[in-house]
Coordinates of C-alpha atoms in Angstrom, one line a residue:
Chain B
M1 CA 107.8 21.7 36.8
F2 CA 107.6 18.3 35.1
R3 CA 104.2 17.6 33.6
H4 CA 103.0 14.4 31.9
T5 CA 101.3 15.0 28.6
F6 CA 99.4 12.6 26.4
L7 CA 102.4 12.2 24.1
R8 CA 104.7 11.5 27.1
Y9 CA 102.4 8.8 28.4
A10 CA 102.1 7.3 24.9
V11 CA 105.9 7.2 24.4
L12 CA 106.5 5.9 27.9
A13 CA 103.9 3.1 27.3
L14 CA 105.5 2.3 23.9
L15 CA 109.0 2.1 25.4
A16 CA 107.9 0.0 28.4
A17 CA 106.0 -2.4 26.1
A18 CA 108.9 -2.7 23.7
A19 CA 111.4 -3.3 26.6
L20 CA 109.1 -5.9 28.1
L21 CA 108.6 -7.7 24.8
R22 CA 112.3 -7.7 24.1
A23 CA 113.1 -8.9 27.7
L24 CA 110.8 -11.8 27.2
T25 CA 111.8 -12.8 23.7
A26 CA 115.4 -11.8 23.0
G27 CA 118.4 -14.1 23.0
Y28 CA 121.6 -13.7 25.1
F29 CA 123.1 -10.8 23.2
G30 CA 119.8 -9.0 22.8
L31 CA 119.4 -9.2 26.6
E32 CA 122.9 -7.8 27.2
I33 CA 122.1 -4.9 24.9
L34 CA 118.8 -4.3 26.7
A35 CA 120.4 -4.3 30.1
E36 CA 122.9 -1.8 28.8
I37 CA 120.1 0.4 27.6
L38 CA 118.2 0.2 30.9
I39 CA 121.3 1.0 33.0
L40 CA 122.2 3.9 30.8
A41 CA 118.5 5.0 31.0
I42 CA 118.8 5.3 34.8
L43 CA 122.0 7.3 34.5
V44 CA 120.5 9.8 32.0
L45 CA 117.4 10.2 34.1
A46 CA 119.6 11.2 36.9
L47 CA 121.5 13.6 34.7
D48 CA 118.3 15.1 33.2
M49 CA 117.0 15.8 36.7
V50 CA 119.8 18.2 37.4
A51 CA 120.7 19.4 33.9
G52 CA 117.2 19.6 32.3
F53 CA 115.3 20.8 35.4
G54 CA 117.9 22.6 37.4
G55 CA 120.3 24.0 34.8
M56 CA 123.2 22.1 36.4
V57 CA 125.1 20.5 33.6
S58 CA 127.2 17.9 35.3
L59 CA 130.3 16.1 34.0
C60 CA 130.7 14.0 37.1
H61 CA 127.7 11.7 36.8
G62 CA 129.9 9.1 35.2
A63 CA 132.1 9.2 38.3
L64 CA 129.0 9.0 40.5
M65 CA 127.9 5.9 38.6
G66 CA 131.4 4.5 39.0
L67 CA 131.3 5.3 42.7
G68 CA 128.0 3.4 43.1
A69 CA 129.5 0.5 41.3
Y70 CA 132.7 0.4 43.4
A71 CA 130.7 1.0 46.6
Y72 CA 128.5 -2.0 45.8
G73 CA 131.5 -4.1 44.8
V74 CA 133.6 -3.2 47.9
L75 CA 130.6 -3.7 50.3
C76 CA 130.0 -7.2 48.8
V77 CA 133.5 -8.4 48.1
H78 CA 135.6 -6.8 50.9
A79 CA 133.0 -6.1 53.7
G80 CA 131.0 -9.3 53.1
L81 CA 127.6 -7.6 53.0
A82 CA 124.7 -9.4 51.3
P83 CA 124.0 -7.8 47.8
L84 CA 120.7 -6.1 48.8
P85 CA 122.1 -4.2 51.8
A86 CA 125.2 -3.5 49.8
L87 CA 123.0 -2.0 47.0
A88 CA 121.2 0.2 49.6
G89 CA 124.6 1.3 51.0
A90 CA 126.0 2.0 47.6
I91 CA 123.0 4.2 46.7
A92 CA 123.2 6.1 50.1
L93 CA 126.9 6.6 49.8
T94 CA 126.7 7.9 46.2
G95 CA 123.8 10.2 47.3
A96 CA 125.9 11.6 50.1
V97 CA 128.9 12.3 47.9
A98 CA 126.7 13.8 45.2
W99 CA 125.1 16.1 47.9
A100 CA 128.5 17.3 49.0
I101 CA 129.5 18.0 45.3
G102 CA 126.2 19.8 44.7
A103 CA 126.7 21.9 47.8
I104 CA 130.2 22.9 46.9
C105 CA 129.4 23.6 43.2
A106 CA 126.1 25.4 44.0
R107 CA 127.5 28.9 43.6
A108 CA 129.0 28.1 40.2
H109 CA 127.1 28.6 37.0
G110 CA 127.4 27.6 33.4
I111 CA 130.9 26.7 32.2
F112 CA 132.3 27.0 35.8
F113 CA 129.8 24.5 37.1
I114 CA 130.7 22.1 34.3
M115 CA 134.4 22.5 35.0
A116 CA 133.9 22.1 38.8
T117 CA 132.0 18.8 38.3
L118 CA 134.5 17.6 35.8
A119 CA 137.3 18.2 38.3
F120 CA 135.4 16.2 41.0
G121 CA 134.9 13.4 38.5
Q122 CA 138.5 13.3 37.5
M123 CA 139.6 13.4 41.1
A124 CA 137.4 10.3 41.8
Y125 CA 138.8 8.6 38.7
S126 CA 142.4 9.2 39.8
W127 CA 141.7 8.1 43.4
V128 CA 140.1 4.8 42.3
F129 CA 142.9 4.2 39.8
E130 CA 145.6 4.5 42.5
T131 CA 143.8 2.6 45.3
P132 CA 145.0 -1.0 45.7
L133 CA 141.9 -1.9 47.8
L134 CA 139.8 -1.1 44.8
G135 CA 142.0 -3.2 42.5
G136 CA 143.7 -0.1 40.9
D137 CA 143.8 -0.3 37.1
D138 CA 143.0 -4.0 37.3
G139 CA 139.6 -3.3 38.6
L140 CA 137.5 -5.3 41.0
G141 CA 136.0 -8.7 40.1
G142 CA 133.8 -11.4 41.7
I143 CA 130.9 -9.1 42.2
P144 CA 127.7 -11.0 43.0
R145 CA 124.1 -10.4 41.9
P146 CA 121.4 -10.2 44.6
D147 CA 119.9 -13.5 45.7
L148 CA 116.1 -13.3 45.1
S149 CA 115.6 -17.1 45.3
L150 CA 113.0 -16.5 48.1
L151 CA 110.8 -14.9 45.5
G152 CA 111.6 -17.7 43.0
I153 CA 113.8 -15.4 40.9
D154 CA 117.2 -16.4 39.7
L155 CA 119.2 -13.3 38.8
S156 CA 122.1 -15.3 37.4
D157 CA 119.7 -15.9 34.5
S158 CA 120.1 -13.0 32.0
R159 CA 116.4 -12.7 31.3
S160 CA 115.6 -12.4 35.0
F161 CA 118.4 -9.8 35.4
V162 CA 117.0 -7.7 32.6
L163 CA 113.6 -7.8 34.1
F164 CA 115.2 -6.7 37.4
C165 CA 116.8 -3.8 35.6
L166 CA 113.5 -2.9 33.9
A167 CA 111.8 -2.8 37.3
A168 CA 114.7 -0.6 38.6
T169 CA 114.4 1.8 35.7
A170 CA 110.6 2.1 36.3
L171 CA 111.3 2.8 39.9
A172 CA 114.0 5.4 39.0
Y173 CA 111.6 7.1 36.6
G174 CA 108.9 7.2 39.3
A175 CA 111.3 8.6 41.8
A176 CA 112.4 11.3 39.4
V177 CA 108.8 12.3 38.7
L178 CA 108.0 12.4 42.4
V179 CA 111.0 14.6 43.1
L180 CA 110.3 17.0 40.2
R181 CA 106.6 17.3 41.1
S182 CA 107.3 18.0 44.8
G183 CA 107.9 21.3 46.5
L184 CA 111.6 20.8 46.1
G185 CA 111.1 20.2 42.3
R186 CA 109.1 23.3 42.0
S187 CA 111.7 25.3 43.8
L188 CA 114.4 23.8 41.5
G189 CA 112.5 25.0 38.5
G190 CA 112.2 28.5 40.0
V191 CA 116.0 28.5 40.8
M192 CA 116.8 27.5 37.2
H193 CA 114.7 30.3 35.8
N194 CA 115.6 33.0 38.2
E195 CA 117.9 32.2 41.1
Q196 CA 118.1 35.8 42.3
R197 CA 114.3 36.0 42.7
M198 CA 114.0 32.7 44.5
R199 CA 116.7 33.9 46.9
A200 CA 114.8 37.2 47.4
L201 CA 111.7 35.1 48.3
G202 CA 113.7 33.5 51.1
L203 CA 114.8 30.3 49.6
T204 CA 118.1 28.8 50.5
V205 CA 119.2 28.2 46.9
W206 CA 122.3 26.1 47.6
R207 CA 120.3 23.6 49.6
V208 CA 117.8 23.1 46.9
K209 CA 120.6 22.5 44.4
A210 CA 122.5 20.2 46.8
D211 CA 119.4 18.2 47.7
V212 CA 118.4 17.6 44.1
F213 CA 122.0 16.8 43.1
G214 CA 122.2 14.3 46.0
L215 CA 118.9 12.6 44.9
S216 CA 120.2 12.5 41.4
G217 CA 123.4 11.0 42.6
M218 CA 121.4 8.2 44.3
L219 CA 120.0 7.3 40.9
A220 CA 123.5 7.4 39.4
G221 CA 124.6 5.1 42.2
L222 CA 121.8 2.7 41.4
A223 CA 122.9 2.7 37.8
G224 CA 126.5 2.0 38.8
A225 CA 125.5 -0.9 41.1
L226 CA 123.5 -2.5 38.3
A227 CA 126.4 -2.0 35.9
A228 CA 128.6 -3.8 38.4
M229 CA 126.1 -6.6 38.7
Q230 CA 125.7 -7.0 35.0
V231 CA 129.4 -7.7 34.2
M232 CA 130.3 -8.8 37.7
Y233 CA 133.4 -6.7 37.4
I234 CA 134.3 -3.0 37.5
S235 CA 137.2 -1.1 36.1
P236 CA 138.2 2.5 36.8
G237 CA 137.2 3.3 33.2
L238 CA 133.6 3.6 34.4
L239 CA 134.5 6.7 36.3
A240 CA 136.2 8.4 33.3
W241 CA 134.8 11.7 32.1
T242 CA 133.9 10.1 28.8
T243 CA 131.1 8.2 30.6
S244 CA 129.7 11.6 31.8
G245 CA 130.1 13.1 28.3
E246 CA 128.3 10.1 26.7
A247 CA 125.4 10.5 29.2
L248 CA 125.2 14.2 28.3
V249 CA 125.1 13.3 24.6
V250 CA 122.3 10.9 25.2
V251 CA 120.3 13.5 27.2
I252 CA 120.7 16.0 24.4
L253 CA 120.0 13.5 21.7
G254 CA 116.8 12.4 23.5
G255 CA 115.5 15.8 24.8
L256 CA 116.8 17.8 27.7
G257 CA 114.3 18.5 30.5
T258 CA 111.7 16.0 29.4
L259 CA 112.6 12.8 31.3
V260 CA 111.0 10.7 28.6
G261 CA 113.4 12.1 26.0
P262 CA 116.6 10.7 27.7
L263 CA 114.9 7.3 27.8
V264 CA 114.4 7.6 24.0
G265 CA 118.0 8.8 23.7
A266 CA 119.4 5.8 25.7
A267 CA 117.5 3.3 23.5
A268 CA 118.6 5.1 20.3
F269 CA 122.2 5.6 21.4
V270 CA 122.9 2.0 22.5
T271 CA 121.0 0.5 19.5
L272 CA 122.9 2.8 17.1
K273 CA 126.2 1.9 18.8
H274 CA 125.7 -1.8 18.5
G275 CA 124.1 -1.6 15.0
L276 CA 126.8 0.6 13.6
S277 CA 129.8 -1.0 15.3
G278 CA 129.1 -4.2 13.4
V279 CA 129.4 -2.2 10.1
T280 CA 132.2 0.3 10.9
S281 CA 134.6 0.9 13.7
H282 CA 134.0 4.6 13.2
W283 CA 130.5 4.5 14.6
H284 CA 131.3 7.5 16.8
L285 CA 131.4 9.6 13.6
V286 CA 127.9 8.6 12.7
V287 CA 126.6 9.3 16.2
G288 CA 128.4 12.6 16.1
L289 CA 126.8 13.6 12.8
I290 CA 123.4 12.7 14.2
L291 CA 124.0 14.8 17.3
I292 CA 125.1 17.8 15.2
A293 CA 122.0 17.4 13.1
V294 CA 119.8 17.3 16.2
V295 CA 121.5 20.3 17.8
M296 CA 121.5 22.4 14.6
S297 CA 117.8 21.6 14.0
R298 CA 117.1 23.6 17.2
A299 CA 114.7 20.9 18.2
N300 CA 115.1 19.7 21.8
G301 CA 116.4 16.3 20.8
L302 CA 114.5 13.5 19.1
F303 CA 111.7 13.5 21.6
G304 CA 111.6 17.3 21.8
W305 CA 111.1 17.4 18.0
L306 CA 108.3 15.0 18.3
E307 CA 106.8 17.0 21.2
A308 CA 107.1 20.3 19.2
R309 CA 105.4 18.7 16.2
W310 CA 102.7 16.6 17.9
G311 CA 102.6 17.3 21.6
A312 CA 100.4 20.4 21.6
R313 CA 98.2 19.2 18.8
L314 CA 97.5 15.9 20.6
D315 CA 96.7 17.6 23.9
R316 CA 94.4 20.1 22.1
R317 CA 92.5 17.3 20.4
L318 CA 92.2 15.4 23.7
A319 CA 90.9 18.6 25.5
D320 CA 88.4 19.2 22.6
A321 CA 87.2 15.6 22.8
T322 CA 86.8 15.9 26.6
R323 CA 84.8 19.1 26.2
E324 CA 82.6 17.5 23.6
D325 CA 81.9 14.5 25.8
T326 CA 81.1 16.4 28.9
P327 CA 77.6 17.9 27.9
R328 CA 76.7 14.6 26.3
E329 CA 77.3 12.7 29.5
A330 CA 75.4 15.4 31.4
T331 CA 72.4 15.0 29.1
N332 CA 72.6 11.2 29.5
D333 CA 72.7 11.5 33.3
A334 CA 69.7 13.8 33.1
Chain C
M1 CA 110.4 48.9 61.6
L2 CA 113.1 49.5 59.1
E3 CA 116.1 51.7 59.7
T4 CA 119.4 52.6 58.0
R5 CA 122.3 54.2 59.8
D6 CA 124.8 56.2 57.8
L7 CA 124.7 53.7 54.9
T8 CA 127.5 54.3 52.4
K9 CA 128.4 52.4 49.2
S10 CA 131.0 53.1 46.5
F11 CA 131.7 51.5 43.1
G12 CA 135.3 52.3 42.5
A13 CA 135.8 56.1 42.9
M14 CA 132.1 56.8 42.6
Q15 CA 130.2 57.1 45.9
V16 CA 126.6 56.1 45.0
T17 CA 125.2 56.1 48.6
R18 CA 126.5 58.7 51.0
G19 CA 125.6 58.3 54.7
V20 CA 121.9 57.5 54.1
S21 CA 120.0 57.4 57.4
L22 CA 116.3 56.6 57.3
R23 CA 113.7 55.4 59.8
L24 CA 110.4 53.9 58.8
E25 CA 107.7 53.3 61.4
R26 CA 105.4 50.2 61.2
G27 CA 102.7 50.7 58.6
E28 CA 104.4 53.8 57.1
R29 CA 104.3 54.3 53.3
R30 CA 107.3 56.2 52.2
V31 CA 108.2 57.1 48.6
I32 CA 111.8 57.7 47.5
L33 CA 112.2 60.2 44.8
G34 CA 115.2 61.3 42.9
P35 CA 116.6 61.8 39.4
N36 CA 118.3 59.0 37.5
G37 CA 121.6 58.0 39.1
A38 CA 120.5 59.3 42.5
G39 CA 121.3 55.9 44.1
K40 CA 117.7 54.8 44.7
T41 CA 118.1 51.3 43.4
T42 CA 121.5 50.9 45.0
L43 CA 119.8 51.8 48.3
F44 CA 117.2 49.1 47.7
N45 CA 119.9 46.6 46.9
L46 CA 121.7 47.5 50.1
L47 CA 118.4 47.1 52.1
A48 CA 117.6 43.7 50.5
G49 CA 121.1 42.4 51.0
E50 CA 121.9 42.1 47.3
L51 CA 124.8 44.5 47.9
A52 CA 127.0 44.9 51.0
P53 CA 127.5 48.4 52.3
D54 CA 131.0 49.8 52.7
S55 CA 129.9 51.2 56.1
G56 CA 126.7 51.8 58.0
A57 CA 123.9 49.5 59.2
V58 CA 120.5 48.2 58.2
L59 CA 118.1 47.4 61.1
L60 CA 114.8 45.5 60.8
A61 CA 112.5 45.6 63.8
G62 CA 115.4 46.9 65.8
E63 CA 117.7 44.0 64.9
D64 CA 120.9 44.5 62.9
I65 CA 120.5 42.6 59.6
T66 CA 123.5 44.2 57.8
A67 CA 125.4 40.9 57.7
L68 CA 122.5 38.7 56.8
P69 CA 122.2 37.3 53.2
V70 CA 119.2 38.0 51.0
A71 CA 117.3 34.9 51.8
R72 CA 117.5 35.3 55.5
R73 CA 116.4 38.9 55.3
A74 CA 113.4 37.7 53.2
R75 CA 112.6 35.1 55.8
R76 CA 112.6 37.8 58.5
G77 CA 109.9 39.7 56.6
L78 CA 111.8 42.0 54.2
S79 CA 110.5 41.4 50.7
R80 CA 111.0 43.3 47.4
S81 CA 109.6 43.7 43.9
Y82 CA 111.8 44.7 41.0
Q83 CA 111.7 47.5 38.4
K84 CA 112.0 44.9 35.6
N85 CA 109.7 41.9 36.0
T86 CA 111.4 38.9 37.5
L87 CA 108.6 36.4 37.0
F88 CA 108.6 32.7 36.0
D89 CA 107.2 33.1 32.5
G90 CA 106.6 29.4 31.8
L91 CA 104.3 29.1 34.8
S92 CA 100.8 30.3 35.4
V93 CA 100.0 33.3 37.6
E94 CA 98.7 31.0 40.3
E95 CA 102.0 29.0 40.2
N96 CA 104.1 32.1 40.4
L97 CA 102.2 33.2 43.6
G98 CA 102.3 29.6 44.8
L99 CA 106.1 29.3 44.4
A100 CA 106.5 32.4 46.7
A101 CA 103.9 31.2 49.2
A102 CA 105.4 27.8 49.4
V103 CA 108.8 29.2 50.3
H104 CA 107.1 31.3 53.0
C105 CA 105.3 28.3 54.4
G106 CA 108.5 26.2 54.5
Q107 CA 107.2 23.9 51.6
G108 CA 110.0 24.9 49.2
M109 CA 112.2 22.0 50.3
R110 CA 109.4 19.5 50.7
L111 CA 110.1 16.2 49.0
W112 CA 106.7 14.5 49.2
G113 CA 103.7 16.0 47.4
D114 CA 103.1 19.2 45.5
S115 CA 103.7 22.3 47.6
L116 CA 100.9 24.2 45.8
A117 CA 98.3 21.7 46.9
R118 CA 99.0 22.5 50.6
P119 CA 96.0 24.3 52.2
E120 CA 98.2 27.0 53.8
V121 CA 99.8 27.8 50.4
R122 CA 96.5 27.9 48.6
E123 CA 95.1 30.2 51.3
I124 CA 97.9 32.7 50.7
V125 CA 97.6 32.5 46.9
A126 CA 93.8 33.2 47.1
E127 CA 94.4 36.1 49.6
V128 CA 97.1 37.7 47.5
A129 CA 95.3 37.2 44.2
E130 CA 92.4 39.1 45.7
M131 CA 94.6 41.8 47.1
V132 CA 96.4 42.6 43.8
Q133 CA 93.3 41.9 41.6
L134 CA 94.7 38.8 39.9
V135 CA 91.8 36.4 40.4
P136 CA 90.6 36.5 36.8
H137 CA 94.1 35.7 35.5
L138 CA 95.1 33.0 38.0
H139 CA 95.1 30.2 35.4
A140 CA 96.8 32.1 32.6
R141 CA 100.4 31.7 31.8
V142 CA 102.6 34.7 32.6
S143 CA 103.7 34.8 28.9
E144 CA 100.0 35.2 27.9
V145 CA 99.0 38.1 30.2
S146 CA 99.4 41.8 29.6
Y147 CA 102.3 43.9 30.9
G148 CA 100.1 45.6 33.4
V149 CA 99.0 42.3 34.9
R150 CA 102.6 41.2 35.1
R151 CA 103.4 44.3 37.1
Q152 CA 100.6 43.4 39.5
L153 CA 102.0 39.9 39.7
E154 CA 105.5 41.2 40.4
V155 CA 104.0 42.9 43.5
G156 CA 101.8 39.8 44.2
V157 CA 104.8 37.5 44.3
A158 CA 106.6 39.7 46.8
L159 CA 103.4 39.9 48.9
A160 CA 103.0 36.1 48.9
T161 CA 105.9 35.8 51.2
R162 CA 103.8 37.7 53.8
P163 CA 106.4 40.4 54.4
S164 CA 106.3 43.0 57.2
V165 CA 108.3 45.4 55.0
L166 CA 107.9 45.6 51.2
L167 CA 110.4 47.4 49.0
M168 CA 108.9 48.3 45.6
D169 CA 111.1 49.4 42.9
E170 CA 109.0 51.6 40.5
P171 CA 105.9 49.4 40.6
T172 CA 104.2 51.5 37.8
S173 CA 107.2 51.4 35.5
G174 CA 106.1 51.1 31.9
V175 CA 102.4 51.2 32.5
G176 CA 99.9 53.7 31.1
P177 CA 98.3 56.5 33.1
E178 CA 95.0 54.7 33.5
M179 CA 96.6 51.5 34.8
A180 CA 98.9 53.6 37.0
R181 CA 95.9 55.1 38.7
G182 CA 94.5 51.6 39.3
F183 CA 97.9 50.7 40.7
H184 CA 97.7 53.7 43.1
R185 CA 94.3 52.4 44.4
L186 CA 95.8 48.9 44.7
L187 CA 98.7 50.2 46.8
A188 CA 96.4 52.4 48.9
D189 CA 94.3 49.3 49.7
L190 CA 97.2 47.2 50.9
P191 CA 96.9 46.3 54.6
R192 CA 98.1 49.1 57.0
S193 CA 100.2 46.6 58.9
L194 CA 102.5 46.5 55.9
T195 CA 105.4 49.0 55.8
L196 CA 106.0 50.2 52.2
L197 CA 109.1 51.8 50.8
I198 CA 108.6 52.7 47.2
I199 CA 110.9 54.1 44.5
E200 CA 108.8 56.0 42.1
H201 CA 109.2 58.5 39.3
D202 CA 105.4 59.1 39.0
M203 CA 104.7 62.2 41.1
D204 CA 101.0 61.4 41.2
L205 CA 101.7 58.1 42.9
A206 CA 104.2 59.7 45.3
F207 CA 101.6 62.2 46.5
D208 CA 98.7 59.8 46.4
V209 CA 100.2 57.0 48.4
A210 CA 103.0 58.4 50.5
D211 CA 102.8 59.3 54.2
T212 CA 106.3 60.6 53.9
I213 CA 108.7 61.4 51.1
T214 CA 112.5 61.1 50.9
V215 CA 114.4 62.6 48.1
L216 CA 117.9 61.4 47.1
N217 CA 120.3 63.3 45.0
Y218 CA 123.9 62.1 44.2
G219 CA 123.4 59.3 46.8
E220 CA 122.5 61.8 49.6
V221 CA 119.2 62.4 51.4
V222 CA 118.3 66.0 50.5
F223 CA 114.7 66.0 51.7
D224 CA 112.9 63.9 54.2
G225 CA 109.4 65.0 55.2
L226 CA 105.7 65.2 54.5
P227 CA 104.3 65.3 50.9
E228 CA 102.9 68.8 51.5
A229 CA 106.3 70.1 52.5
A230 CA 107.8 68.4 49.4
R231 CA 105.4 70.2 47.1
G232 CA 106.7 73.6 48.3
S233 CA 110.3 72.7 48.4
R234 CA 112.4 75.0 46.2
L235 CA 115.4 72.6 46.3
L236 CA 113.3 69.7 44.9
Q237 CA 111.9 71.8 42.1
E238 CA 115.5 72.7 41.2
I239 CA 116.5 69.0 41.3
Y240 CA 113.6 68.0 39.0
M241 CA 113.8 71.3 37.0
G242 CA 110.1 71.5 37.0
D243 CA 107.1 72.8 39.0
W244 CA 105.1 70.4 41.0
S245 CA 102.4 72.8 42.0
D246 CA 100.0 71.1 39.6
A247 CA 100.7 67.6 40.8

């Protein structure tokens, strides 16, 4: 089950403060990069929920994100829905599709699960590519951003939109923590460690997997809708398997099964990408080398390395300090 | 309470369970004995639903459960512990019991709030911890406790689903004689409402705990009766190639 440690809180606070500072001070391009980080952060949170806490390594989360983007776009552009109900509809639809994928793939494990999710992702990609209503390979344009003028917020302004994305990321993180700390989250942990035993205890294992996959899909749908809002245009490329692969790289780079690690990974990946692409067009090579180094070091990503080195030590010191303080307080009270 | 009718299972050409028919009354404690390869664990897997029989039937409280999957059998009150520990090592002893209790209380799919904080789950955890003498170890991680405590927890996790029938596959497997004796007392003290079917190699346990003994050999029931009768059975002495008169 997911637990917050001192280090996790500290890194979360650091990330939130850095994002807020950047959102308030950055120029246009800085804001675009920050929005990209935040949207990717939501997608990798969704992926970490299933891969890191349920052992379901998915290669269809890119497609789910794309589905969320298209659902939002179609509901706004073709169905004429206002952006906020369209956003809710896109999240619900993506969740329902993800639930069905999770239910179908629940009996598969390891490489077979990965391949089954990849197949679903590619099917979605091909369907979108060939559907004229969705714009085919031209994509879908004219996608609006929500109107929050009643609250005095103008989301057409880049800074306001980034703050909106930051709030959405915080909500997504909170939702992921709530799910993982619930009865469902505990059952998911049990299933990941020993599916046979959980079944022998009376748990309907496929339902647990499908439910968590569905909830994770809702977050991926949110990421997709935000991506559509950001560029106000969607192309089928968003559903390509490379988006899922990239998300998986980010989760591994940050630290699988930590929730905080993928956030670190998203920030590191997008920053590296933009930093390096200005220097060389072969930036993928550098990211690849870093990923190989992280995997070969046997640390659980950048955050996992930090956690292995400092996490236990910090918690022990904190516990010692609490123990030392307790009798003193008791004496003072007396 | 639990009944099998002519249960048969083959793996390829090898028939590992041959027409096994058993009938356990409510509260009965039955020990299954037999040499290695006699088909004891296969029989358990057939009872728990982890294997499907080629023919025959399994009945729980008079109802045919042969076609039911593992989880639905468990929800009807058929629980099992394993010969090799199948615990959740990263969790504490309390969390292991809580995970099982939460499933029993229908909290395993709950989306809001921690299932282990629910009063009904906590009540079962406390009760089972007392029953299998795990109270001093509740907050320790499974990876930190001794092998013997893990065996107790293996049984505790199965008990936390509040079963009516408990299948125990060699509960004292790998523990020393002193701990095994403690285990005998623990099993003897379990509530009489619980029906126990135990696979055991330890003859002392068999004679200490069993109301009845069933002996399997080459997948067949070769003896079914009281422990006293088993002691004097020439056939069983031949199967085990030893003398039980001192047991």
